[in-house]
Short mmCIF file of C-alpha atoms and ligand atoms in Angstrom, two decimals:
data_model
loop_
_atom_site.label_atom_id
_atom_site.label_comp_id
_atom_site.label_asym_id
_atom_site.label_seq_id
_atom_site.Cartn_x
_atom_site.Cartn_y
_atom_site.Cartn_z
CA MET A 1 10.82 16.33 6.05
CA LEU A 2 8.23 16.84 8.75
CA TYR A 3 5.03 14.94 9.45
CA THR A 4 1.56 16.17 10.28
CA SER A 5 -1.72 14.57 11.38
CA THR A 6 -4.67 13.75 9.10
CA ARG A 7 -6.94 15.27 11.77
CA ASP A 8 -4.90 18.38 12.61
CA SER A 9 -2.71 20.04 9.98
CA ASN A 10 -0.97 22.16 12.66
CA VAL A 11 0.85 19.13 14.04
CA ARG A 12 4.57 18.94 13.19
CA VAL A 13 6.77 16.00 14.20
CA SER A 14 9.96 14.43 12.87
CA SER A 15 9.86 11.04 11.14
CA ALA A 16 11.48 9.50 14.22
CA GLU A 17 8.64 10.80 16.39
CA ALA A 18 6.00 9.70 13.89
CA ILE A 19 7.43 6.18 13.98
CA THR A 20 7.86 5.88 17.76
CA ARG A 21 4.44 7.37 18.53
CA GLY A 22 2.58 5.39 15.85
CA ILE A 23 -0.59 7.49 16.01
CA SER A 24 -1.15 11.21 16.60
CA GLY A 25 -2.64 12.41 19.88
CA ASP A 26 -5.76 13.65 18.05
CA GLY A 27 -6.47 10.13 16.76
CA GLY A 28 -5.22 11.02 13.27
CA LEU A 29 -2.53 9.26 11.25
CA PHE A 30 0.89 10.75 10.56
CA VAL A 31 1.58 11.80 6.96
CA PRO A 32 4.52 13.69 5.43
CA VAL A 33 3.70 17.41 4.93
CA GLU A 34 4.78 17.13 1.30
CA ILE A 35 5.42 14.28 -1.08
CA PRO A 36 9.02 14.00 -2.31
CA GLN A 37 9.31 13.91 -6.11
CA LEU A 38 11.21 11.49 -8.33
CA THR A 39 12.02 12.43 -11.92
CA LEU A 40 12.04 9.83 -14.67
CA ASP A 41 15.84 10.12 -14.82
CA GLN A 42 16.03 9.29 -11.14
CA ILE A 43 13.77 6.28 -11.62
CA VAL A 44 16.00 5.07 -14.46
CA MET A 45 18.98 5.56 -12.16
CA LEU A 46 17.29 3.48 -9.44
CA SER A 47 16.82 0.66 -11.93
CA ARG A 48 20.60 0.17 -11.93
CA LEU A 49 20.61 -0.54 -8.18
CA ASP A 50 19.59 -3.72 -6.38
CA TYR A 51 16.55 -3.81 -4.09
CA LYS A 52 18.48 -2.65 -1.03
CA GLY A 53 20.00 0.24 -2.95
CA ARG A 54 16.59 1.32 -4.23
CA ALA A 55 15.11 1.02 -0.74
CA LYS A 56 17.82 3.19 0.74
CA GLU A 57 17.38 5.96 -1.83
CA ILE A 58 13.60 6.05 -1.42
CA LEU A 59 13.64 5.87 2.39
CA LYS A 60 16.13 8.72 2.43
CA LEU A 61 13.55 11.03 0.86
CA TYR A 62 11.06 10.42 3.66
CA LEU A 63 13.26 9.79 6.71
CA THR A 64 15.47 12.85 6.49
CA ASP A 65 16.40 12.73 10.18
CA PHE A 66 18.13 9.36 9.67
CA THR A 67 21.77 9.35 8.52
CA ASP A 68 22.91 7.43 5.43
CA GLU A 69 24.71 4.99 7.65
CA GLU A 70 21.63 4.39 9.81
CA LEU A 71 19.48 3.76 6.75
CA SER A 72 22.07 1.34 5.36
CA ASP A 73 22.07 -0.55 8.66
CA CYS A 74 18.27 -0.70 8.66
CA VAL A 75 17.99 -1.88 5.06
CA ASN A 76 20.77 -4.46 5.43
CA GLY A 77 19.24 -5.74 8.67
CA ALA A 78 15.86 -6.16 6.99
CA TYR A 79 16.64 -7.45 3.50
CA GLY A 80 20.17 -8.82 3.88
CA GLY A 81 21.54 -11.94 5.52
CA GLY A 82 19.56 -14.40 3.41
CA LYS A 83 16.27 -13.71 5.19
CA PHE A 84 14.46 -13.52 1.85
CA SER A 85 14.49 -16.57 -0.38
CA SER A 86 14.84 -14.45 -3.53
CA GLU A 87 17.87 -12.30 -4.20
CA LYS A 88 15.52 -9.81 -5.85
CA ILE A 89 13.54 -9.57 -2.55
CA ALA A 90 10.33 -8.74 -4.45
CA PRO A 91 10.62 -10.45 -7.85
CA LEU A 92 8.44 -9.59 -10.84
CA VAL A 93 7.10 -12.63 -12.67
CA PRO A 94 5.41 -12.25 -16.11
CA ILE A 95 2.29 -14.40 -16.54
CA GLU A 96 1.25 -13.20 -19.97
CA GLU A 97 1.89 -10.40 -22.46
CA GLY A 98 1.53 -7.16 -20.50
CA VAL A 99 0.75 -8.72 -17.12
CA ASP A 100 3.30 -9.25 -14.33
CA ILE A 101 2.90 -10.61 -10.82
CA LEU A 102 4.88 -8.86 -8.08
CA GLU A 103 5.71 -11.56 -5.53
CA LEU A 104 5.84 -9.94 -2.11
CA TRP A 105 6.06 -13.14 -0.07
CA LYS A 106 9.69 -14.25 -0.28
CA GLY A 107 10.32 -13.26 3.35
CA PRO A 108 10.56 -15.42 6.48
CA THR A 109 6.79 -15.82 7.07
CA CYS A 110 5.71 -16.20 3.42
CA ALA A 111 3.32 -13.20 3.44
CA PHE A 112 3.76 -9.64 2.23
CA LYS A 113 3.74 -8.20 5.77
CA ASP A 114 7.40 -9.24 5.99
CA MET A 115 8.27 -6.50 3.48
CA ALA A 116 7.47 -3.88 6.13
CA LEU A 117 7.83 -5.81 9.38
CA GLN A 118 11.40 -6.87 8.66
CA LEU A 119 12.36 -3.19 8.40
CA LEU A 120 10.15 -1.59 11.06
CA PRO A 121 12.04 -2.91 14.15
CA HIS A 122 15.27 -1.37 12.84
CA LEU A 123 13.59 1.95 12.08
CA LEU A 124 11.90 1.91 15.47
CA THR A 125 15.02 1.26 17.56
CA LYS A 126 16.97 3.94 15.66
CA ALA A 127 14.02 6.35 15.95
CA SER A 128 13.80 5.84 19.69
CA GLU A 129 17.51 6.67 20.08
CA LYS A 130 16.85 9.90 18.17
CA THR A 131 13.85 10.95 20.24
CA GLY A 132 16.07 10.44 23.29
CA ASP A 133 13.90 7.80 24.89
CA HIS A 134 16.77 5.32 25.42
CA LYS A 135 14.29 2.73 26.56
CA THR A 136 13.60 -0.88 25.73
CA ILE A 137 10.69 -0.88 23.31
CA VAL A 138 7.81 -3.17 24.18
CA ILE A 139 5.58 -4.19 21.29
CA LEU A 140 2.11 -5.63 21.91
CA VAL A 141 0.23 -7.13 18.99
CA ALA A 142 -3.27 -8.54 18.74
CA THR A 143 -3.42 -10.71 15.65
CA SER A 144 -5.89 -12.62 13.55
CA GLY A 145 -3.03 -14.44 11.87
CA ASP A 146 -0.46 -13.00 9.46
CA THR A 147 0.56 -9.84 11.30
CA GLY A 148 1.47 -11.59 14.56
CA LYS A 149 3.87 -14.02 12.95
CA ALA A 150 5.47 -11.38 10.71
CA ALA A 151 5.94 -9.06 13.72
CA LEU A 152 7.49 -11.88 15.79
CA GLU A 153 9.98 -12.67 13.02
CA GLY A 154 10.74 -8.98 12.52
CA PHE A 155 11.43 -8.21 16.18
CA ARG A 156 13.04 -11.56 17.03
CA ASP A 157 16.34 -10.88 18.85
CA VAL A 158 16.41 -7.21 17.79
CA PRO A 159 18.38 -5.53 20.64
CA ASN A 160 16.41 -3.31 23.03
CA THR A 161 13.02 -4.68 22.01
CA LYS A 162 10.52 -7.17 23.45
CA ILE A 163 7.39 -8.40 21.75
CA THR A 164 4.24 -10.12 23.01
CA VAL A 165 1.59 -11.38 20.62
CA PHE A 166 -1.98 -12.28 21.62
CA TYR A 167 -4.07 -14.44 19.31
CA PRO A 168 -7.66 -15.69 19.69
CA ARG A 169 -7.36 -19.34 20.77
CA ASP A 170 -9.92 -20.60 18.27
CA GLY A 171 -9.62 -17.82 15.71
CA VAL A 172 -6.48 -18.50 13.66
CA SER A 173 -5.72 -21.23 11.13
CA PRO A 174 -3.76 -24.30 12.33
CA MET A 175 -0.83 -23.20 10.15
CA GLN A 176 -0.83 -19.69 11.58
CA LYS A 177 -1.01 -21.06 15.13
CA LEU A 178 1.85 -23.47 14.50
CA GLN A 179 3.94 -20.67 13.03
CA MET A 180 3.46 -18.59 16.19
CA VAL A 181 3.76 -21.16 19.00
CA THR A 182 7.08 -22.43 17.59
CA GLN A 183 8.53 -18.90 17.28
CA GLU A 184 12.21 -18.67 18.14
CA GLY A 185 14.01 -15.74 19.78
CA GLY A 186 14.95 -14.58 23.28
CA ASN A 187 12.70 -11.50 23.36
CA VAL A 188 9.41 -12.96 22.13
CA SER A 189 6.28 -14.34 23.78
CA VAL A 190 3.03 -15.66 22.37
CA VAL A 191 -0.19 -16.03 24.35
CA ALA A 192 -3.56 -17.46 23.33
CA ILE A 193 -6.59 -15.71 24.74
CA GLU A 194 -10.00 -17.15 25.50
CA GLY A 195 -12.05 -14.99 23.17
CA ASN A 196 -12.16 -13.68 19.62
CA PHE A 197 -9.94 -11.24 17.75
CA ASP A 198 -11.93 -8.22 18.99
CA ASP A 199 -11.32 -9.30 22.62
CA ALA A 200 -7.59 -9.54 21.93
CA GLN A 201 -7.58 -6.19 20.13
CA SER A 202 -9.57 -4.26 22.74
CA GLY A 203 -7.48 -5.85 25.52
CA VAL A 204 -4.26 -4.70 23.89
CA LYS A 205 -5.62 -1.19 23.35
CA GLU A 206 -6.56 -0.90 27.04
CA ILE A 207 -3.14 -2.05 28.26
CA PHE A 208 -1.47 0.39 25.90
CA THR A 209 -3.12 3.37 27.59
CA ASP A 210 -3.26 1.96 31.15
CA PRO A 211 -1.40 4.47 33.41
CA GLU A 212 -0.40 1.83 35.95
CA VAL A 213 1.19 -0.48 33.37
CA ASN A 214 2.92 2.44 31.67
CA ALA A 215 4.38 3.68 34.98
CA GLU A 216 5.59 0.19 35.88
CA LEU A 217 7.30 -0.22 32.50
CA ASN A 218 8.78 3.26 32.72
CA SER A 219 10.35 2.49 36.09
CA HIS A 220 12.06 -0.51 34.49
CA GLY A 221 13.37 1.51 31.52
CA MET A 222 10.74 0.31 29.04
CA MET A 223 8.07 1.91 26.89
CA PHE A 224 5.27 0.71 24.63
CA SER A 225 5.32 1.26 20.91
CA SER A 226 3.14 -0.05 18.14
CA ALA A 227 3.78 -2.19 15.09
CA ASN A 228 0.32 -1.98 13.55
CA SER A 229 -0.38 -1.09 9.97
CA ILE A 230 -1.13 2.58 10.58
CA ASN A 231 2.45 3.21 11.75
CA TRP A 232 4.27 5.30 9.10
CA GLY A 233 7.26 3.00 9.60
CA ARG A 234 5.19 0.20 8.06
CA LEU A 235 3.90 2.24 5.16
CA VAL A 236 7.14 3.73 3.89
CA PRO A 237 8.87 0.37 3.18
CA GLN A 238 5.89 -0.56 1.00
CA ILE A 239 6.38 2.40 -1.35
CA VAL A 240 9.74 0.93 -2.31
CA TYR A 241 8.51 -2.24 -4.00
CA TYR A 242 6.18 -0.48 -6.42
CA ILE A 243 9.02 1.70 -7.66
CA SER A 244 11.30 -1.33 -7.68
CA ALA A 245 8.75 -3.28 -9.77
CA TYR A 246 8.72 -0.45 -12.33
CA CYS A 247 12.54 -0.58 -12.46
CA ASP A 248 12.49 -4.36 -13.00
CA ALA A 249 9.87 -4.11 -15.76
CA LEU A 250 12.10 -1.49 -17.37
CA ASN A 251 15.25 -3.62 -17.05
CA ASP A 252 13.44 -6.64 -18.48
CA GLY A 253 12.30 -4.63 -21.49
CA ARG A 254 8.64 -5.16 -20.49
CA ILE A 255 7.97 -1.38 -20.58
CA GLU A 256 9.61 1.75 -21.99
CA ALA A 257 10.93 4.49 -19.66
CA GLY A 258 8.00 6.78 -18.90
CA GLU A 259 5.32 4.28 -19.98
CA LYS A 260 2.39 4.19 -17.56
CA ILE A 261 1.43 0.99 -15.74
CA ASN A 262 -1.65 -0.21 -13.87
CA ILE A 263 -1.21 -1.62 -10.37
CA VAL A 264 -3.70 -4.10 -8.86
CA VAL A 265 -3.70 -4.73 -5.09
CA PRO A 266 -5.67 -7.27 -3.00
CA THR A 267 -6.84 -4.96 -0.25
CA GLY A 268 -7.85 -5.15 3.40
CA ASN A 269 -6.73 -2.28 5.59
CA PHE A 270 -5.80 -0.16 2.53
CA GLY A 271 -2.12 0.05 3.54
CA ASN A 272 -0.61 -1.76 0.57
CA ILE A 273 -2.56 0.12 -2.11
CA LEU A 274 -1.99 3.43 -0.33
CA ALA A 275 1.75 2.86 -0.70
CA ALA A 276 1.17 2.49 -4.47
CA TYR A 277 -0.69 5.82 -4.40
CA TYR A 278 2.30 7.48 -2.70
CA ALA A 279 4.55 6.04 -5.43
CA LEU A 280 2.22 7.58 -8.05
CA ARG A 281 2.21 10.94 -6.27
CA MET A 282 6.03 10.83 -6.17
CA GLY A 283 6.06 10.67 -9.95
CA LEU A 284 5.94 6.96 -10.81
CA PRO A 285 4.16 6.68 -14.20
CA VAL A 286 0.86 5.05 -13.17
CA ASN A 287 -2.40 4.96 -15.11
CA LYS A 288 -4.83 3.23 -12.68
CA LEU A 289 -4.69 1.76 -9.21
CA ILE A 290 -7.15 -1.12 -9.01
CA CYS A 291 -8.44 -1.98 -5.55
CA ALA A 292 -9.49 -5.64 -5.28
CA SER A 293 -11.73 -6.91 -2.46
CA ASN A 294 -13.22 -10.29 -1.58
CA LYS A 295 -16.87 -10.75 -0.54
CA ASN A 296 -16.27 -8.11 2.16
CA ASN A 297 -16.54 -5.43 -0.51
CA VAL A 298 -16.96 -2.24 1.53
CA LEU A 299 -14.13 -0.59 -0.47
CA THR A 300 -15.60 -1.52 -3.86
CA ASP A 301 -18.86 0.16 -2.89
CA PHE A 302 -17.00 3.18 -1.53
CA LEU A 303 -14.88 3.69 -4.65
CA LYS A 304 -17.96 3.34 -6.87
CA THR A 305 -20.45 5.47 -4.87
CA GLY A 306 -18.46 7.71 -2.50
CA ARG A 307 -20.33 6.29 0.47
CA TYR A 308 -18.40 4.25 3.05
CA ASP A 309 -20.75 2.03 5.03
CA ARG A 310 -19.51 -0.54 7.49
CA ASN A 311 -23.05 -1.49 8.55
CA ARG A 312 -23.21 -4.76 6.67
CA ASP A 313 -22.71 -8.48 7.13
CA PHE A 314 -19.20 -9.72 7.79
CA TYR A 315 -18.12 -12.80 5.84
CA VAL A 316 -15.40 -15.30 6.69
CA THR A 317 -13.67 -16.11 3.39
CA SER A 318 -10.77 -18.16 2.05
CA SER A 319 -8.77 -14.90 1.89
CA PRO A 320 -9.00 -14.07 5.63
CA SER A 321 -6.38 -11.30 5.64
CA MET A 322 -8.82 -9.22 3.59
CA ASP A 323 -11.83 -9.88 5.82
CA ILE A 324 -12.10 -6.33 7.10
CA LEU A 325 -14.91 -3.79 7.43
CA ILE A 326 -12.88 -0.76 8.54
CA SER A 327 -9.91 0.07 6.34
CA SER A 328 -7.90 2.40 8.58
CA ASN A 329 -5.42 3.64 6.00
CA LEU A 330 -8.19 5.06 3.79
CA GLU A 331 -8.01 8.08 6.10
CA ARG A 332 -4.63 8.96 4.58
CA LEU A 333 -6.04 8.83 1.03
CA LEU A 334 -8.89 11.15 2.02
CA TYR A 335 -6.41 13.62 3.50
CA LEU A 336 -4.22 13.62 0.39
CA ALA A 337 -7.11 13.68 -2.09
CA THR A 338 -8.71 16.69 -0.33
CA ASP A 339 -5.39 18.56 -0.41
CA MET A 340 -4.94 18.13 3.31
CA ASP A 341 -8.41 19.12 4.53
CA ASP A 342 -7.99 18.01 8.15
CA MET A 343 -11.42 19.28 9.23
CA ALA A 344 -13.23 17.29 6.52
CA VAL A 345 -11.29 14.13 7.44
CA ARG A 346 -12.01 14.64 11.11
CA GLY A 347 -15.72 14.99 10.34
CA TRP A 348 -15.89 11.80 8.26
CA MET A 349 -13.96 9.79 10.84
CA HIS A 350 -16.29 11.06 13.55
CA GLU A 351 -19.29 9.95 11.49
CA LEU A 352 -17.66 6.58 10.89
CA SER A 353 -17.17 6.00 14.61
CA THR A 354 -20.67 7.17 15.59
CA THR A 355 -22.90 5.99 12.71
CA GLY A 356 -20.63 3.54 10.88
CA SER A 357 -20.81 5.45 7.59
CA TYR A 358 -19.93 8.67 5.75
CA ASP A 359 -20.27 10.13 2.25
CA ILE A 360 -17.51 12.12 0.55
CA GLY A 361 -19.69 13.69 -2.15
CA GLU A 362 -19.47 13.64 -5.93
CA ASP A 363 -16.65 16.10 -6.52
CA LEU A 364 -14.11 14.31 -4.39
CA LEU A 365 -15.30 10.91 -5.60
CA GLY A 366 -14.76 12.05 -9.18
CA ARG A 367 -11.21 13.11 -8.40
CA ILE A 368 -10.43 9.81 -6.65
CA GLN A 369 -11.94 7.85 -9.57
CA THR A 370 -9.55 9.42 -12.06
CA ILE A 371 -6.93 7.23 -10.38
CA PHE A 372 -8.71 4.45 -8.50
CA SER A 373 -10.84 1.70 -9.91
CA ALA A 374 -12.35 -1.08 -7.78
CA GLY A 375 -13.79 -4.54 -8.03
CA CYS A 376 -14.55 -7.58 -5.93
CA CYS A 377 -14.61 -11.33 -6.26
CA ASP A 378 -16.64 -14.01 -4.45
CA GLU A 379 -15.47 -17.45 -3.29
CA GLU A 380 -16.39 -19.15 -6.55
CA GLY A 381 -14.45 -16.55 -8.53
CA THR A 382 -11.43 -16.97 -6.26
CA LYS A 383 -11.38 -20.73 -6.78
CA ALA A 384 -11.95 -20.53 -10.53
CA THR A 385 -9.06 -18.06 -10.83
CA ILE A 386 -6.58 -20.25 -8.92
CA ASN A 387 -7.62 -23.23 -11.01
CA GLY A 388 -7.59 -21.38 -14.35
CA LEU A 389 -4.28 -19.64 -13.74
CA PHE A 390 -2.60 -22.88 -12.76
CA ASN A 391 -3.99 -24.94 -15.59
CA SER A 392 -3.62 -22.37 -18.38
CA GLN A 393 -0.65 -20.23 -17.32
CA ASP A 394 1.12 -22.74 -15.09
CA TYR A 395 1.19 -20.15 -12.31
CA LEU A 396 0.19 -21.15 -8.77
CA CYS A 397 -1.22 -18.33 -6.62
CA ASP A 398 -2.80 -18.06 -3.18
CA THR A 399 -6.39 -17.04 -2.42
CA HIS A 400 -5.63 -13.33 -1.79
CA THR A 401 -3.67 -12.97 -5.01
CA ALA A 402 -6.48 -14.77 -6.86
CA VAL A 403 -8.93 -12.05 -5.76
CA ALA A 404 -6.66 -9.46 -7.38
CA VAL A 405 -6.14 -11.46 -10.58
CA ASN A 406 -9.88 -12.05 -10.94
CA THR A 407 -10.68 -8.38 -10.34
CA TYR A 408 -8.07 -7.35 -12.90
CA PHE A 409 -9.39 -9.59 -15.68
CA GLY A 410 -12.89 -8.27 -14.95
CA TYR A 411 -11.60 -4.69 -15.16
CA ARG A 412 -9.75 -5.34 -18.42
CA SER A 413 -12.68 -6.93 -20.22
CA GLU A 414 -15.03 -4.20 -18.99
CA THR A 415 -12.81 -1.27 -19.95
CA GLY A 416 -10.64 -2.65 -22.75
CA ASP A 417 -7.70 -0.96 -20.96
CA ASP A 418 -4.63 -2.99 -21.92
CA THR A 419 -2.04 -0.85 -20.14
CA HIS A 420 0.91 -2.90 -18.84
CA THR A 421 -0.21 -4.20 -15.43
CA VAL A 422 1.52 -5.25 -12.22
CA ILE A 423 -0.55 -7.38 -9.82
CA ALA A 424 0.60 -7.53 -6.20
CA SER A 425 0.79 -11.08 -4.86
CA THR A 426 0.56 -11.02 -1.06
CA ALA A 427 1.07 -14.60 0.14
CA SER A 428 2.69 -17.87 -0.81
CA PRO A 429 0.11 -20.43 -2.00
CA PHE A 430 1.54 -22.76 0.64
CA LYS A 431 0.47 -20.42 3.40
CA PHE A 432 -3.20 -20.85 2.46
CA CYS A 433 -2.94 -24.47 1.44
CA ALA A 434 -6.48 -25.61 2.19
CA GLY A 435 -8.08 -22.96 -0.03
CA VAL A 436 -5.64 -23.63 -2.84
CA LEU A 437 -6.09 -27.43 -2.73
CA ASP A 438 -9.84 -26.91 -2.71
CA ALA A 439 -9.61 -24.69 -5.80
CA LEU A 440 -7.49 -27.28 -7.59
CA GLU A 441 -10.18 -29.85 -6.73
CA VAL A 442 -7.74 -32.07 -4.87
CA GLU A 443 -9.26 -34.25 -2.15
CA PHE A 444 -7.22 -33.90 1.03
CA GLU A 445 -7.16 -34.88 4.64
CA GLY A 446 -4.66 -34.84 7.45
CA ASP A 447 -2.72 -32.10 9.20
CA GLU A 448 -1.13 -28.95 7.83
CA LEU A 449 2.15 -30.60 6.98
CA GLU A 450 0.45 -33.29 4.93
CA LYS A 451 -1.50 -30.61 3.04
CA ILE A 452 1.68 -28.73 2.23
CA HIS A 453 3.32 -31.86 0.88
CA GLN A 454 0.22 -32.74 -1.09
CA LEU A 455 0.12 -29.30 -2.70
CA SER A 456 3.79 -29.64 -3.56
CA LYS A 457 3.16 -33.07 -5.07
CA VAL A 458 0.19 -32.14 -7.25
CA THR A 459 1.69 -28.87 -8.50
CA GLY A 460 5.38 -29.70 -8.68
CA GLU A 461 6.12 -26.45 -6.82
CA GLU A 462 8.69 -26.45 -4.06
CA CYS A 463 7.31 -25.86 -0.58
CA PRO A 464 8.98 -23.02 1.40
CA PRO A 465 11.31 -24.76 3.89
CA GLN A 466 10.25 -22.50 6.76
CA LEU A 467 6.71 -23.92 6.47
CA ALA A 468 7.75 -27.52 5.79
CA SER A 469 9.97 -27.63 8.89
CA LEU A 470 7.32 -26.30 11.29
CA THR A 471 6.00 -29.60 12.59
CA SER A 472 9.45 -30.70 13.71
CA LYS A 473 9.94 -27.56 15.80
CA GLU A 474 9.53 -27.38 19.55
CA ILE A 475 6.27 -25.83 20.74
CA ARG A 476 7.52 -23.05 23.00
CA PHE A 477 4.33 -21.24 23.91
CA LYS A 478 1.38 -22.95 25.55
CA ASP A 479 0.05 -20.07 27.70
CA CYS A 480 -3.59 -19.21 27.48
CA CYS A 481 -5.14 -16.36 29.43
CA THR A 482 -8.54 -14.71 29.81
CA ARG A 483 -9.35 -11.22 28.62
CA GLU A 484 -9.18 -10.08 32.28
CA ASN A 485 -5.71 -11.53 32.84
CA MET A 486 -4.03 -9.88 29.86
CA LYS A 487 -2.65 -6.95 31.83
CA GLU A 488 -1.08 -9.16 34.50
CA THR A 489 0.33 -11.41 31.77
CA VAL A 490 1.96 -8.50 29.95
CA LEU A 491 3.63 -7.24 33.12
CA ARG A 492 4.85 -10.70 34.08
CA LEU A 493 6.33 -11.31 30.61
CA CYS A 494 7.93 -7.86 30.37
CA LEU A 495 9.56 -7.96 33.79
CA LYS A 496 10.70 -11.57 33.48
CA GLY A 497 14.45 -11.70 34.02
CA GLU A 498 14.69 -8.04 35.08
C1 PLP B 1 -2.57 -8.03 5.27
C2 PLP B 1 -2.81 -8.76 3.99
C3 PLP B 1 -3.55 -8.18 2.93
C4 PLP B 1 -4.20 -6.81 3.04
O1 PLP B 1 -3.28 -5.77 2.98
P1 PLP B 1 -3.68 -4.28 3.46
O2 PLP B 1 -2.44 -3.51 3.46
O3 PLP B 1 -4.28 -4.46 4.83
O4 PLP B 1 -4.69 -3.77 2.47
C5 PLP B 1 -3.69 -8.92 1.76
N1 PLP B 1 -3.18 -10.17 1.64
C6 PLP B 1 -2.47 -10.75 2.64
C7 PLP B 1 -1.95 -12.14 2.44
C8 PLP B 1 -2.26 -10.07 3.84
O5 PLP B 1 -1.57 -10.68 4.84
#
C-alpha cells in the first residue's frame, strides 16, 4: 500500500514515510492510493476478536510495510497494560431502541484523542526505524487543551522520543492546565507561553522549519516529527473503532449482519468523521454520516450549500474542542469525493488560504450529500440535551457528545430516518465538569476537584481516578516563556542531559 498527496497525485511514499513526515512537501495531506476492502464475511470474522485483534487486522490493511509482529507490539503498547479503564477499549452503550453511544474516552486522559495518540508514538518510532532515520524523535505540540495532554500521555517514556508541549498561559481550562503541569515521564516538558493559541501554534510552526534548530538537533542525533491531527498515523487508528462498534452491535444482537447504520460525530477538525467515511468506503454498511457542529457551524453550512467560508465570527463555547473555523481533514474528503482530483483540491485550498472561502459546486455537493448530513446546536440546545438525557435516559454525557445527540434527534425528527444509529462520544463528562454541572442546574463553586466530586455526588457516577487524583500530584512544570523565547526554550529542553 502506497500513499499519495491530496495536492499532487504523482507523489508515492510508504506508510512509514507518510507517518514520519506528517505532511507532504506540496502542503497536501497523505492518503492511501486505494482503499482496502472488507467483505461482510470479514467483518463478521472481526466481530469474534477483541478490540486489539480487530485493530491489528485493520491496521495491517493500511500499513503493509509493518510486520505482523511490529503491529502486535504497537497495538499491545497502545491498548494493553490496563491503560484503558474498559476492557472493551471503546464500549458501545445503548441509550434507547436503535440508538447506541460509542464511548471513546476510556483512555488515560478521558478524551477521544487517546484512541489515536496512544498508538501514534509506537507507529512513529517503528516507522522511523524503517525509513532508516535512527534518530530520537522530537515532538512539538501547540495545544488549546485536549491534544497536548493526550500527546504527553501517549509519548510519555516511549524510548527514542521527546515531547514538548506549549499551551497559552491564559487559554486553557484549569482542569486541562492541571492535567498538563502534573504530567509524569522522563521525556516530557510542558511550557506556558505568554500569548494565545495562535501565538503558540505559529511559534511551533516556525521552529519546525527553522534551519538552525534542525541542524542543531541533527548534530545531536534528533529530528522533529509531528503528532497533529493531519498525520495519517492519527487517522488510521480511528477507522478501527467504527468497524469495532459495528461488530459489537452485531454481537449484542442490536443489528443484523449487513444492516446499515448511521454514524453521528461531534466534529471540529473533521478527523474523527473522516475516519468513519474511510470505514464506509472499506465496505462497512453505513447509511448516513451525520456531522454535528456547535455554534461554530462552518461545516454545517458547507455540507448544506457547498460553500466553505471561514470569514465569520468565532465563538467560545462549552464544547471548546469543536471551536474551529478551519477543518484541515476536510481536504481528504474532497480528494476522495472527486476521485482523486489533486488539481481541484489544490485550487480550493489556495482559495481558502487567500480569500478564506471556496465553493465546490452542485455536482460534487450532491454526491457528498448522498452520504453526509449535517446539523448544529447552540449553547441552550447543548445544555437541554445533557439535562434531558440524564433525567430521562439516565445517561450522563459531556458537552461535545451533547452536540452530537442534539443534532441526531433533530435529524431523525426532520427526516423520519430510524436507521440504527451509533453516536460517537468524545469526552468524559468529568472532563468538562463546569458545563455539565451548569446544564444540570447545579449551583457550584470552588476548584476543579470540588466540581468533580460535586458532579459525582449529584449524578451517582464514578469519577475517573486519573482526574480525581490530579490535585494531589506534584506540579512539575512552571516554566513560562514569551513567543520570542520559544526557539531557545526548545533547544535547551531537547539538549538537556545530552
Ligand atoms: C478533538 C475533539 C473533537 C473534534 O474532533 P475532530 O477529529 O477534530 O473533528 C470533539 N470532541 C472532543 C472532546 C475533542 O477533544
